[in-house]
Every structure is written in C-alpha cells, then in structure tokens.
Short mmCIF file of C-alpha atoms and ligand atoms in Angstrom, two decimals:
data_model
loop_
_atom_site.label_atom_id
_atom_site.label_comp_id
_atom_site.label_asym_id
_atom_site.label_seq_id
_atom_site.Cartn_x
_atom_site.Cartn_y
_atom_site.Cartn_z
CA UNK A 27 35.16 20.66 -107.33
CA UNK A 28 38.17 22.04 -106.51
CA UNK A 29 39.97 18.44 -105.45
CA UNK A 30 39.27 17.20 -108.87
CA UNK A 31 40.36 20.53 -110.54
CA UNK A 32 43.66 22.12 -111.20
CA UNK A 33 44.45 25.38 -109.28
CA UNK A 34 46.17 28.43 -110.60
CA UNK A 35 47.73 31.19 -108.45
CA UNK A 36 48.20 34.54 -109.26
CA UNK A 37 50.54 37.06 -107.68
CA UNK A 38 53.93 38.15 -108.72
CA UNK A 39 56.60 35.07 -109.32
CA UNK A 40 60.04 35.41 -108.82
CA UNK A 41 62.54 32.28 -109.01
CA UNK A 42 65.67 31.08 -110.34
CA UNK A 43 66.16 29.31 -113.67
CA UNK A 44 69.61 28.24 -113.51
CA UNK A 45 72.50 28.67 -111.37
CA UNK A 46 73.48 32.47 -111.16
CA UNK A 47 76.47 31.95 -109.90
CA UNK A 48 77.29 30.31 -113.68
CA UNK A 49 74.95 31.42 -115.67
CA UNK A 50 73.89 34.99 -116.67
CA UNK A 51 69.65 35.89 -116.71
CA UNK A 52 68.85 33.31 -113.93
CA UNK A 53 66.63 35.17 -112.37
CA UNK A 54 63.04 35.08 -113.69
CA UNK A 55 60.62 38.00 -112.19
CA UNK A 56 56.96 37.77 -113.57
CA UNK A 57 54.85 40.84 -112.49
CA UNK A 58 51.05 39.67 -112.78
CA UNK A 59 51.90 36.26 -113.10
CA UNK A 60 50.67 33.04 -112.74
CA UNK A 61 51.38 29.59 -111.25
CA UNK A 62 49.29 26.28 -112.61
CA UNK A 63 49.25 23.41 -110.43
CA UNK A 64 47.50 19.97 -111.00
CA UNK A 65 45.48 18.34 -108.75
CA UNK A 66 48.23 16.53 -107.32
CA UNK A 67 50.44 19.62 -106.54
CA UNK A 68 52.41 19.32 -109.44
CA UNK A 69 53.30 21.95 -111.33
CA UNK A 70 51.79 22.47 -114.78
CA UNK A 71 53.15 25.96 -116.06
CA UNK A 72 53.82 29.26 -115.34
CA UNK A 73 54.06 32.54 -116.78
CA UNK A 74 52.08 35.95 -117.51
CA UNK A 75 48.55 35.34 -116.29
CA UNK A 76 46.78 36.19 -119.27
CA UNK A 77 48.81 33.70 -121.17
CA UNK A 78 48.27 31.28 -118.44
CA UNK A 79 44.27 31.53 -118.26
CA UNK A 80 44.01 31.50 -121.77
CA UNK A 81 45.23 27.77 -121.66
CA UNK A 82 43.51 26.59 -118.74
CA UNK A 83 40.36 25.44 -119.65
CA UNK A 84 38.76 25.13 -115.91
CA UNK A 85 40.78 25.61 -112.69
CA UNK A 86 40.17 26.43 -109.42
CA UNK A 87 41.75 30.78 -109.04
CA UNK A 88 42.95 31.45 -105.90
CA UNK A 89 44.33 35.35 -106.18
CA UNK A 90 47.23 36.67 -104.23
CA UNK A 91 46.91 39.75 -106.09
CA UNK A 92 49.99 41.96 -105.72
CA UNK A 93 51.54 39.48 -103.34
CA UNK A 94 54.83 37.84 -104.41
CA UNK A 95 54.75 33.71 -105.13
CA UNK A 96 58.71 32.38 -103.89
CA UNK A 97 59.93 28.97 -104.25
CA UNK A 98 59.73 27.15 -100.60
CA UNK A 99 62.84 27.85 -98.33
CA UNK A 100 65.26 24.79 -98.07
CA UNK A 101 66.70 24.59 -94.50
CA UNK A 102 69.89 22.84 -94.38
CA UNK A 103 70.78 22.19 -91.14
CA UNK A 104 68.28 23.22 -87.91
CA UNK A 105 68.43 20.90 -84.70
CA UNK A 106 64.91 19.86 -83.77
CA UNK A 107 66.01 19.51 -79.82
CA UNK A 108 67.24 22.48 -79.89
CA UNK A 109 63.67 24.72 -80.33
CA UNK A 110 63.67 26.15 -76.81
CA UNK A 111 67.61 26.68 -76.52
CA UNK A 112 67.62 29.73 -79.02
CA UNK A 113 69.50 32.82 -78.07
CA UNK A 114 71.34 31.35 -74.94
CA UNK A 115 73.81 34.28 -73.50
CA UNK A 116 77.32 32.91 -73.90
CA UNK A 117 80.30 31.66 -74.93
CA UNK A 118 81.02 30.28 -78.24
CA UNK A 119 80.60 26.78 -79.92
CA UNK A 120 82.24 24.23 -77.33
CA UNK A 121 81.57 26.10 -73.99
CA UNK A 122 77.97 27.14 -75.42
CA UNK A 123 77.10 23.35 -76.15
CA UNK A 124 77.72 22.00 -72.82
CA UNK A 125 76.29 24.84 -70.93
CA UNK A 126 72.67 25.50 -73.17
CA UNK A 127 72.16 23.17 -75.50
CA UNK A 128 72.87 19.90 -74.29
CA UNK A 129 70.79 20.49 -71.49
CA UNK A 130 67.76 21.55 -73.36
CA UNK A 131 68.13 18.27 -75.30
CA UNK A 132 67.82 15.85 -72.32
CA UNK A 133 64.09 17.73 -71.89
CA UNK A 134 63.01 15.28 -75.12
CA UNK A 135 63.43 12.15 -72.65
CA UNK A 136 59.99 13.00 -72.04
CA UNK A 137 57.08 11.77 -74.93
CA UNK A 138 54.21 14.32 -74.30
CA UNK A 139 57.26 17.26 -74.36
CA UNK A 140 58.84 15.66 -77.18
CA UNK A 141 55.18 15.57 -79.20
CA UNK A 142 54.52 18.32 -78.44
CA UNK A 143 57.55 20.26 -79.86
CA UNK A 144 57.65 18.40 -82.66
CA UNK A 145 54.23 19.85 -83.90
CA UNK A 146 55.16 23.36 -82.58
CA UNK A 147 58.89 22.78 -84.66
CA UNK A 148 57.25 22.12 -87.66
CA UNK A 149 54.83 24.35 -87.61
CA UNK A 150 56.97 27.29 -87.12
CA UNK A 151 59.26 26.56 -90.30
CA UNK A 152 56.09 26.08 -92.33
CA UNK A 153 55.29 29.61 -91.02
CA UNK A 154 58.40 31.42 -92.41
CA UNK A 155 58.03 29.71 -96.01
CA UNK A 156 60.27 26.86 -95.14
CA UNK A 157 58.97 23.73 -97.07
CA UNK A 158 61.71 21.37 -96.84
CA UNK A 159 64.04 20.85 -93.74
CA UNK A 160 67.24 19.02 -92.85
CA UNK A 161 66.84 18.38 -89.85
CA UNK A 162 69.16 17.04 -86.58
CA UNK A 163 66.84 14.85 -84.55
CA UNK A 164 66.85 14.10 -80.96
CA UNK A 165 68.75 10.88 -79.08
CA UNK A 166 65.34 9.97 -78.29
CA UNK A 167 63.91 7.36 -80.47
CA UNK A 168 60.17 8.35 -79.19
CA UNK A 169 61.44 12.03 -79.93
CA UNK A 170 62.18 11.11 -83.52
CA UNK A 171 59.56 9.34 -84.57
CA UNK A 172 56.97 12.24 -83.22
CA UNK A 173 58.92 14.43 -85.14
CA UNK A 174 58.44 12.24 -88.40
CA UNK A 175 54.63 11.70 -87.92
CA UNK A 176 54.27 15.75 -87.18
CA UNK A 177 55.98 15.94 -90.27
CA UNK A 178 53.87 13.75 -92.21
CA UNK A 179 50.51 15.10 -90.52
CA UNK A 180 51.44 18.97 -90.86
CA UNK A 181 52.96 18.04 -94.57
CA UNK A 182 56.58 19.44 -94.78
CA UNK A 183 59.25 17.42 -96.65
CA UNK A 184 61.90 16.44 -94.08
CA UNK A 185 65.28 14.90 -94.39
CA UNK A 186 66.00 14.00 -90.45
CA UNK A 187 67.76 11.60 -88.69
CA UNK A 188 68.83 10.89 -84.47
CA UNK A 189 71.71 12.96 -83.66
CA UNK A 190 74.53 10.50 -83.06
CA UNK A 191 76.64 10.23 -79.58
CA UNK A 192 78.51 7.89 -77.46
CA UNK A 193 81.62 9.41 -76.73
CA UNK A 194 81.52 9.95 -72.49
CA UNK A 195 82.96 13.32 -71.62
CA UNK A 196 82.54 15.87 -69.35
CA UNK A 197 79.41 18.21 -69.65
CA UNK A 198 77.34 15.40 -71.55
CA UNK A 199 74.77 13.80 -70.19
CA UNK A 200 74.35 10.30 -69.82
CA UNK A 201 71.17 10.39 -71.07
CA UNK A 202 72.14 11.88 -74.65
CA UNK A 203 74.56 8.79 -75.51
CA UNK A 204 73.42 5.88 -77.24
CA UNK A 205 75.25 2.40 -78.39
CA UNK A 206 75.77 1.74 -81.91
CA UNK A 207 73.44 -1.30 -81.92
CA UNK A 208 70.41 0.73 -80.68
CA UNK A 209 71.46 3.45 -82.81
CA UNK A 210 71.18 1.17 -85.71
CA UNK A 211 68.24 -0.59 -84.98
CA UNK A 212 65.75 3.07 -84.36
CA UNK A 213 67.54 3.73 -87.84
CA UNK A 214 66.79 0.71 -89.67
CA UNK A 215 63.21 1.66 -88.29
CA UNK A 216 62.59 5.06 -89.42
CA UNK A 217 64.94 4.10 -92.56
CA UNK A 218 61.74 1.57 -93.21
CA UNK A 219 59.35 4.11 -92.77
CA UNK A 220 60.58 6.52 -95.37
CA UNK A 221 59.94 4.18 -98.09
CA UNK A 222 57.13 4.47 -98.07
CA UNK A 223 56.72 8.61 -97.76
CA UNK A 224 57.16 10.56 -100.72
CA UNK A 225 58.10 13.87 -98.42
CA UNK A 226 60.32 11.67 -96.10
CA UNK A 227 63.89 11.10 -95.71
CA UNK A 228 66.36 9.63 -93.20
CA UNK A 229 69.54 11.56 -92.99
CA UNK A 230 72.29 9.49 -90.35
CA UNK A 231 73.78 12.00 -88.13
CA UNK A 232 76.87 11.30 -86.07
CA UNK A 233 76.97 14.58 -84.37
CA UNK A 234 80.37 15.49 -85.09
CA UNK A 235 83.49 14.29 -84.91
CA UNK A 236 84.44 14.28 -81.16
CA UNK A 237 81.17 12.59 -80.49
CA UNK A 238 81.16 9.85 -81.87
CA UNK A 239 83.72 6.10 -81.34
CA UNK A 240 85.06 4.61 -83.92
CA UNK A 241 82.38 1.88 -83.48
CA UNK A 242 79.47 4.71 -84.19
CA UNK A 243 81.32 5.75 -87.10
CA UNK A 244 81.64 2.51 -88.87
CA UNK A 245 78.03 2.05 -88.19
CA UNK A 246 77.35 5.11 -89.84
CA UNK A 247 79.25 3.93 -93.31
CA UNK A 248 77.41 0.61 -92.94
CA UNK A 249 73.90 2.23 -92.90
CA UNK A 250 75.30 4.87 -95.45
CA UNK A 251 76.26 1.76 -97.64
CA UNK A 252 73.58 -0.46 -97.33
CA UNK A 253 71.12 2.25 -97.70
CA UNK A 254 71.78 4.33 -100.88
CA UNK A 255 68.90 6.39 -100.63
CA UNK A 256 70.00 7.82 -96.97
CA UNK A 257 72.07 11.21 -96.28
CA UNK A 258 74.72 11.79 -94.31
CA UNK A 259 74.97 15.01 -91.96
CA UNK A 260 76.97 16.44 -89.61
CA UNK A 261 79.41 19.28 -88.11
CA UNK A 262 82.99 20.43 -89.76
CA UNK A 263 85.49 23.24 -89.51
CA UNK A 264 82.83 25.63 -87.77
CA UNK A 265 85.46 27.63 -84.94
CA UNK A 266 88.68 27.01 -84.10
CA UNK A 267 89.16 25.62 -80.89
CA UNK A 268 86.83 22.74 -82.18
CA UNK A 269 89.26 22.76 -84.85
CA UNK A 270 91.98 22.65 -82.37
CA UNK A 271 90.56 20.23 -80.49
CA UNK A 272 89.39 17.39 -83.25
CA UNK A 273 93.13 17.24 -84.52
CA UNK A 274 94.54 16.60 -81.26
CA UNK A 275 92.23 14.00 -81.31
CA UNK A 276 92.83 12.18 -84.12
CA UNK A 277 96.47 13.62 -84.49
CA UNK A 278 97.37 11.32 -87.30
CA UNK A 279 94.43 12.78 -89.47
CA UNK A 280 95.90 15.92 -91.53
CA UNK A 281 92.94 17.91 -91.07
CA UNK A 282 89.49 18.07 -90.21
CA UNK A 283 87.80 16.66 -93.35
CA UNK A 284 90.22 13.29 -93.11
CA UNK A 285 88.37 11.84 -90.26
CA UNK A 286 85.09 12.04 -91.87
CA UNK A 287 87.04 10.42 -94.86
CA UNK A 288 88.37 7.50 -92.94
CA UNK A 289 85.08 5.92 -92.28
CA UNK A 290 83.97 7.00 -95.67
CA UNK A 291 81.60 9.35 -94.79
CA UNK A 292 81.92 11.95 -97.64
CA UNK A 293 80.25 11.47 -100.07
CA UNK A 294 78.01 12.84 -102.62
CA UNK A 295 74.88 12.17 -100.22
CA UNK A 296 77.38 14.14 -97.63
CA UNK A 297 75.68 17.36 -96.30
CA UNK A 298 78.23 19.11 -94.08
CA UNK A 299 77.06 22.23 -91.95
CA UNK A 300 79.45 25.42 -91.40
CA UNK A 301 82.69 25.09 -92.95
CA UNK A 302 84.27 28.23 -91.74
CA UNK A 303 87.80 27.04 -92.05
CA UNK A 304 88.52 24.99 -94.98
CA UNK A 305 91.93 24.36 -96.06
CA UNK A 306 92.32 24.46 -99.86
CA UNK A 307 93.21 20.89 -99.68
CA UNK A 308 89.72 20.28 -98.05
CA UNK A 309 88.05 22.53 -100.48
CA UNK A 310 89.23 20.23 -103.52
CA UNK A 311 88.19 17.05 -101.87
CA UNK A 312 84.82 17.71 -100.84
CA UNK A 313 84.59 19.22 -104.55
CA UNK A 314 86.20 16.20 -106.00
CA UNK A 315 83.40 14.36 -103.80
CA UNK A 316 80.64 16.08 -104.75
CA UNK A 317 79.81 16.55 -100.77
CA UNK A 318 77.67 19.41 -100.35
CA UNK A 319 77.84 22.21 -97.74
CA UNK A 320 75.73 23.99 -96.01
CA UNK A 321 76.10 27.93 -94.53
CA UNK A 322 74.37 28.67 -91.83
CA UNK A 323 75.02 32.98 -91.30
CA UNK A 324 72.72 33.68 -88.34
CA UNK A 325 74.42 31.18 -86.43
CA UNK A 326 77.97 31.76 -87.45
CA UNK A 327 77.47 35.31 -86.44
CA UNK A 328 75.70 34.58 -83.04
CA UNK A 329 78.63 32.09 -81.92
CA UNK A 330 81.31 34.08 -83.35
CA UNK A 331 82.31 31.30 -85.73
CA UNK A 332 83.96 33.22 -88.47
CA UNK A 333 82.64 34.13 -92.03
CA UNK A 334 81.90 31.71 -94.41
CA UNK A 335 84.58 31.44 -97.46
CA UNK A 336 82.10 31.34 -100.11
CA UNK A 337 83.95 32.46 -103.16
CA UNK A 338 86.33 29.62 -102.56
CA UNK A 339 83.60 27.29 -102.39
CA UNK A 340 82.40 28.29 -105.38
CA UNK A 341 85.57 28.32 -107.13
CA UNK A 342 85.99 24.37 -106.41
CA UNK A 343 82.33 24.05 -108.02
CA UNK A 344 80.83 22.81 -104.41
CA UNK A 345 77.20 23.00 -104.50
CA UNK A 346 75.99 25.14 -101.24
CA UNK A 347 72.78 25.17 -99.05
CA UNK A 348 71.72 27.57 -96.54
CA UNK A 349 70.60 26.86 -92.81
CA UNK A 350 69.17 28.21 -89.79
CA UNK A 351 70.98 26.44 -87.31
CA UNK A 352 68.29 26.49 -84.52
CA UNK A 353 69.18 27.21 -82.02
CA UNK A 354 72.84 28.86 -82.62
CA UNK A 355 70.51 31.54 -85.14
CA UNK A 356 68.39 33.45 -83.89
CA UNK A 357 66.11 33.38 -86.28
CA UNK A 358 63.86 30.31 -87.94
CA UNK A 359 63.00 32.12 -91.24
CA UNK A 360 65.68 30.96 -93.71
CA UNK A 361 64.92 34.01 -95.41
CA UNK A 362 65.68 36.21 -92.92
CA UNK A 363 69.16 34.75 -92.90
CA UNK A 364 69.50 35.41 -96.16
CA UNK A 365 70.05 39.74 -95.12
CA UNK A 366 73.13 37.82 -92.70
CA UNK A 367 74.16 35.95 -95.70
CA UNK A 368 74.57 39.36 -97.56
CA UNK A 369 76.37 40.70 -94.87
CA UNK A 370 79.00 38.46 -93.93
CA UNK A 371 80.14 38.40 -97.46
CA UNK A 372 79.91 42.30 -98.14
CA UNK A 373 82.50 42.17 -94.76
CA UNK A 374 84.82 39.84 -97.34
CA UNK A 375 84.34 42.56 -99.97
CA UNK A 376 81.69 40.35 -102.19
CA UNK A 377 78.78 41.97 -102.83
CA UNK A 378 75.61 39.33 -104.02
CA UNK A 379 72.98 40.10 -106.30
CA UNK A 380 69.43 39.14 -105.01
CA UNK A 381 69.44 36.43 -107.51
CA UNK A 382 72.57 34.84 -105.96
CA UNK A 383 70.90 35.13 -102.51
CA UNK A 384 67.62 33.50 -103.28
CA UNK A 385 69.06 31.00 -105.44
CA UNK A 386 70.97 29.74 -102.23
CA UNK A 387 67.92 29.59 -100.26
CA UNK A 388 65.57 27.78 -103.03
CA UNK A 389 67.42 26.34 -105.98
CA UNK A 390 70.78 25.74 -104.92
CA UNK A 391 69.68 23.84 -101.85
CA UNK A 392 67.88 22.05 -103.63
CA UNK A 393 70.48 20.73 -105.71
CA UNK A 394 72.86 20.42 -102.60
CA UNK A 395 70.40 17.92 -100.84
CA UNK A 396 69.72 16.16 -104.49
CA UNK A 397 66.15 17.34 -104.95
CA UNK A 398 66.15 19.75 -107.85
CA UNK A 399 64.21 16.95 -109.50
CA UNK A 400 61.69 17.95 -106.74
CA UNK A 401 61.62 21.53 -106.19
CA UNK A 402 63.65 24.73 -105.61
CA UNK A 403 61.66 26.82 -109.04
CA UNK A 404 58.93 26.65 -110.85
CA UNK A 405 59.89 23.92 -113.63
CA UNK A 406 56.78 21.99 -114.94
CA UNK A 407 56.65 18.60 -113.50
CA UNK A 408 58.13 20.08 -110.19
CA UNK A 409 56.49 19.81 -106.83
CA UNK A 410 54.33 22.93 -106.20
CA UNK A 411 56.61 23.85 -103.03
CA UNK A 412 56.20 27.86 -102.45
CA UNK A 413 55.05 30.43 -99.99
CA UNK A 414 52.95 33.95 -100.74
CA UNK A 415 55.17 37.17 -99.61
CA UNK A 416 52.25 39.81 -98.72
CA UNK A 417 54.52 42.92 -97.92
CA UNK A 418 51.37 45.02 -98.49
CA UNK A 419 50.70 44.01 -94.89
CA UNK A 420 53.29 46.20 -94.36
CA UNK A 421 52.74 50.35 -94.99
CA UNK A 422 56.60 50.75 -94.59
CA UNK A 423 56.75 47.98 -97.40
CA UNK A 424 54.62 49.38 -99.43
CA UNK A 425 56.11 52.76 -99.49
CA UNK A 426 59.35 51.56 -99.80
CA UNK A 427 58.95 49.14 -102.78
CA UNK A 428 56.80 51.76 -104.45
CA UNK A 429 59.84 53.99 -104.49
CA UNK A 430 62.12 50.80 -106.69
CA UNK A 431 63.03 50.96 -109.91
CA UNK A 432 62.96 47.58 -111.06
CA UNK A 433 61.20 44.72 -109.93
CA UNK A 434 65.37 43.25 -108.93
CA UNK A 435 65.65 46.26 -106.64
CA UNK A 436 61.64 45.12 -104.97
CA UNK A 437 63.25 41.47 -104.42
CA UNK A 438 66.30 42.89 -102.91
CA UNK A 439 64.81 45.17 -100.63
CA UNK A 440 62.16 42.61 -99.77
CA UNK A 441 65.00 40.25 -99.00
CA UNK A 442 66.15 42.42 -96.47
CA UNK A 443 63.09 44.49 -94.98
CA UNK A 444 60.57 41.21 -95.27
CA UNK A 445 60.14 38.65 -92.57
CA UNK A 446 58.24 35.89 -91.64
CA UNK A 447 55.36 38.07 -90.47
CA UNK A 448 54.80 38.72 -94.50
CA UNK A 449 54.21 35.53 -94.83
CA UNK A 450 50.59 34.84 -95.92
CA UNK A 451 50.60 30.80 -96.92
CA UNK A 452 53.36 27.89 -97.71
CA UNK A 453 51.81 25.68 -100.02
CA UNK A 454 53.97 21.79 -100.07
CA UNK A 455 52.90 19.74 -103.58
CA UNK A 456 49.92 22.14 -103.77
CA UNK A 457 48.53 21.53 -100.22
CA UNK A 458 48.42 24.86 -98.12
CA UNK A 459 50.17 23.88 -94.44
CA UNK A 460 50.22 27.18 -93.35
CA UNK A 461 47.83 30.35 -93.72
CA UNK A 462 47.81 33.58 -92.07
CA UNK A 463 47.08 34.07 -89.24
CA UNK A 464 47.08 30.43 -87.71
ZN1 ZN B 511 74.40 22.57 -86.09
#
C-alpha cells in the first residue's frame, strides 16, 4: 500500500546545494533522476534513477518522465487581503494604498467572503509551485484564522500574522484599525495554535512604520520577546516619498531602519519586504543583525518603486528572499518573478546565472525565513517540498529547449519562458496539494 510505502519520483531534478552567490558548483542538474521520499514526506535520497532504484527495495513510482522536479517556491511577502486588488491602475505606493488596496481590505469584515478567499488564496500559490508563504493577514481576526485553517486543510506551510494598524489618518478606514490589546489577544490566540502545527507559523506584522503608535509597537517587541519562535514582518525603504514621509515623522530617527530599531524590532527573526533605498549605514546594521530581506521585483516594477540594490546586499552578507507582493505584482507565481528579478538587475549592469535566480526563490529563502533545516533542496532528512515543471505541455517549450546546449541553458530559458500553467503538481512533505488541472 502506497501509505505504508516510500514513494520515488522520477523526472529531471534541478536544485541548489549551497549558496551560489559564495560558493562555486551550487547548482545540481540531474537528467533522469530521481527523488525518494518516506512515507512521511521526508526525503530519503536523490540522485540518477538507476542508482536510486537499485537501493530501494519496494516503493511506490510515480513517473514524471521528462518533466523537471524544483524545490517548492518560498514567497516572502504576499498580502492575503489583498487577492482581488491586483493590477489596480494608478499611482504609486502611498496614493495607490489609500485609493485600491485599503478598500479591498475592509471587504474581509465579512466571514463567508473572508473563507472563502482564503481557500481560493491558498490554492492559487499551491498552483504556481509555491509551498511555503509569508504571508500579511487581514485586520480581521475571523479573516485570519480562515486563512490558517485553509492553510492547514489545503496543506501549505505558512508563516502569517494580522496586519497591524491604529494610526487614524486620512484615507483609512475605521474599520482596518485595531487597539493593541485586541491585537495582542487574536495573537496570543493564533500564536497558541501554531504550536501545535508543524507547517504553521505566526509572523507579527505592524504594517509599517506610519501605521502603527508607539503603543502597537511596543506590543509588537513584547510578543516578539516573549515568543521566540514568532517572526517579525513588515514594510521599509520601498519609494521615496514614503521615505520622505516616515522621517518627518519620526524626525529624530536618522533613517528609516532606526525606528524599527527603537522598539527592537530587528532582529534575526526580522523579515523586511522591499528595501529599495538602503543607506550603507542601514545595509551594515541589518547585516550586523542578521535581519533578512525580502525583494519583491514584480511589484517594485508595477509601483515604480526603484530597483532593488542587490549586490550591496550581498556584499554586507544579508541573507535575501523573494516575494510576490500580491497585489502590487501582478503575478502570484514566484517563479515568474524570478524573469523580473533578472531584469531589474541586468538594468544595474549585473547579469545572474540561473543558479543565482533559483537559489533566491528556493534555498536562499529558505534560509532568510530560518527553514533551511526544512526545505529549499533536496538534502536527505528535508521536507519533500517541490513542484513538477511539465514544459512538454508546451510545443513552443519543447522546441525551444530542444535547441539548448546544456541542461543550465534548459533551466534558464525555462525560468523565463515557463509559467504557472507548466505546472503539473506541488507536492508539501510528500502530500500532493495541487495536480493539474484542478
Ligand atoms: Zn507588501
């Protein structure tokens, strides 16, 4: 039976072994390959897949043939209330939030809407090969904990937490601002719930700076503090009148990063999204921190937020996720960002390798939101988190791959030509949550 058996997948396996942006040969490409994977989803081995069934005594074959088996996607930063406000016509960051998204986020005041999304939300990453997700939750409380149970029923692993406001200003509704007590309390809640959960994580999420009182923010470092095993994400240096506007604000703060630093809210459990702007001085702090950041290239280009720096935040040894930003992208496949990634850099005169690009997307997330423990490659002992890439559904793809000369040229053409409609299944610790077509 196959439940009591492991499973072993065959296809073509392509992952990272180490950091490429360190290490030379990261990049591990295994034409007629094969994945092993216990009954629990763990992994057992990998390699060529005659070496690999001449070990396994029994196992359950499930064959992708010339398909290609990719570590899950890691999405860094995507706003769950946001799933309907994607690709709203105008403006950039500040004028853009009031007008579209803040709106859109009052609509989760309703539970059947808010349940209902949820499912749809998850769903959707699963589709693209997304198997982990950090995720900005509603104000809701209701909202929130729908979109923990559709996490837990539809099986991907989620880092999420309510998306913290109480800061009155104009264009923000009532409805989206909370107190710090209540805010505290649906924490403590969902906080309790993740022990539990194996795949489930709170992350505390003061929205961003100008959101949030000084009350909120202490609150923050208290739950941050008294619950080790929490993140911490939010918003930083994404355009410039935000910039602008967050130093008149707290005019005796030197820069952006030093009023996340006065409540003591970087830290090495610190994801921050965007980054656009860094001052070196910021650079070596949330380095000396070990705070990670996360790019987000569909939605910096969308907003007109700037390109991301990322040979300086390299240089200061920052570890780096990628995100979709739903709904500033445009786009929920994380690896469709990964051909904007490419680009915004190539306009900064860096041109990445494929390895560099799907390291950010698997591996290097991974270790930016501490789970490389967890998943990210195809280590033994790791979580069997990884989708199928069937470009063969494609005759374009087929033609053009066919005309490579190496299986890095396949990866980095599929990296820019594939989508999520080559996605054929996402498997999370060895359970498929999403198959084609469904
Ligand atoms: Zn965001």
């Amino acid at each position: 039976m196959r439940s009591t058996m492991s499973t072993v997948y065959l296809g073509t396996l392509a992952h990272l072994k180490a950091n490429p942006f360190e290490t030379s040969n990261a990049l591990e490409i295994i034409e007629y390959g094969a994945l092993w994977v216990d009954e629990k989803g763990m992994i057992i081995d990998y390699g060529k897949r005659s070496d690999i069934l001449a070990k396994v005594p029994e196992a359950w074959i499930e064959d992708y043939d010339d398909a290609w088996l990719i570590p899950g996607m890691i999405d860094g930063h995507v706003h769950y209330p946001q799933y309907y406000a994607t690709a709203a016509q105008g403006g950039q960051l500040l004028d853009w939030l009031v007008q579209s998204i803040l709106p859109a986020e009052t609509a989760f005041a309703d539970p059947a809407f808010a349940n209902d999304t949820a499912k749809r939300f998850i769903k959707h990453l699963l589709s693209c090969g997304t198997t982990t997700a950090m995720v900005f939750g509603s104000q809701f409380a209701h909202a929130n904990e729908a979109l923990f149970n559709a996490a837990r029923e539809l099986g991907i692993r989620l880092i999420a937490g309510a998306t913290l406001m109480d800061t009155p200003a104009d264009g923000i509704p009532d409805a989206l601002l909370q107190t710090p007590k209540q805010a505290q309390a649906d924490a403590e809640k969902l906080i309790a719930i993740c022990r539990d959960e194996p795949l489930l994580h709170y992350a505390i999420t003061p929205r961003y700076a100008l959101s949030c009182s000084e009350e909120m923010m202490m609150m923050c470092h208290g739950l941050l503090h008294n619950h080790p095993e929490t993140y911490l994400q939010t918003h930083i240096n994404e355009n410039r009148n935000e910039i602008r506007a967050v130093l008149a604000h707290f005019n005796q703060c030197k820069d952006y990063l030093e009023v996340y630093e006065r409540y003591g809210l970087v830290t090495d459990r610190t994801v921050l999204a965007h980054n656009i702007h860094p001052s070196d001085g910021e650079l070596d702090r949330i380095g000396q921190a070990q705070c990670s950041i996360c790019h987000c290239p569909s939605s910096n280009l969308f907003l007109g937020s700037g390109l991301f720096p990322l040979s300086r935040h390299i240089k200061h040894g920052i570890n780096i996720a990628l995100g979709t930003d739903i709904g500033a992208g445009v786009s929920f496949s994380l690896w469709s960002n990964l051909s904007d990634a490419y680009k915004i850099q190539q306009l900064q005169g860096l041109s990445l390798n494929p390895e560099h690009l799907l390291y950010l997307a698997t591996l290097g997330g991974a270790k930016a939101l501490h789970l490389e423990n967890e998943t990210g490659n195809f280590s033994t002992g790791k979580s069997a988190d990884f989708f199928v890439l069937d470009y063969t559904r494609s005759d374009y793809l087929s033609e053009r791959l066919r005309r490579c000369n190496s299986l890095e040229a396949q990866l980095f053409c599929l990296l820019h030509l594939a989508s999520e409609r080559q996605v054929e299944s996402t498997y999370v610790r060895g359970r498929r949550v999403f198959f084609y077509p469904s």
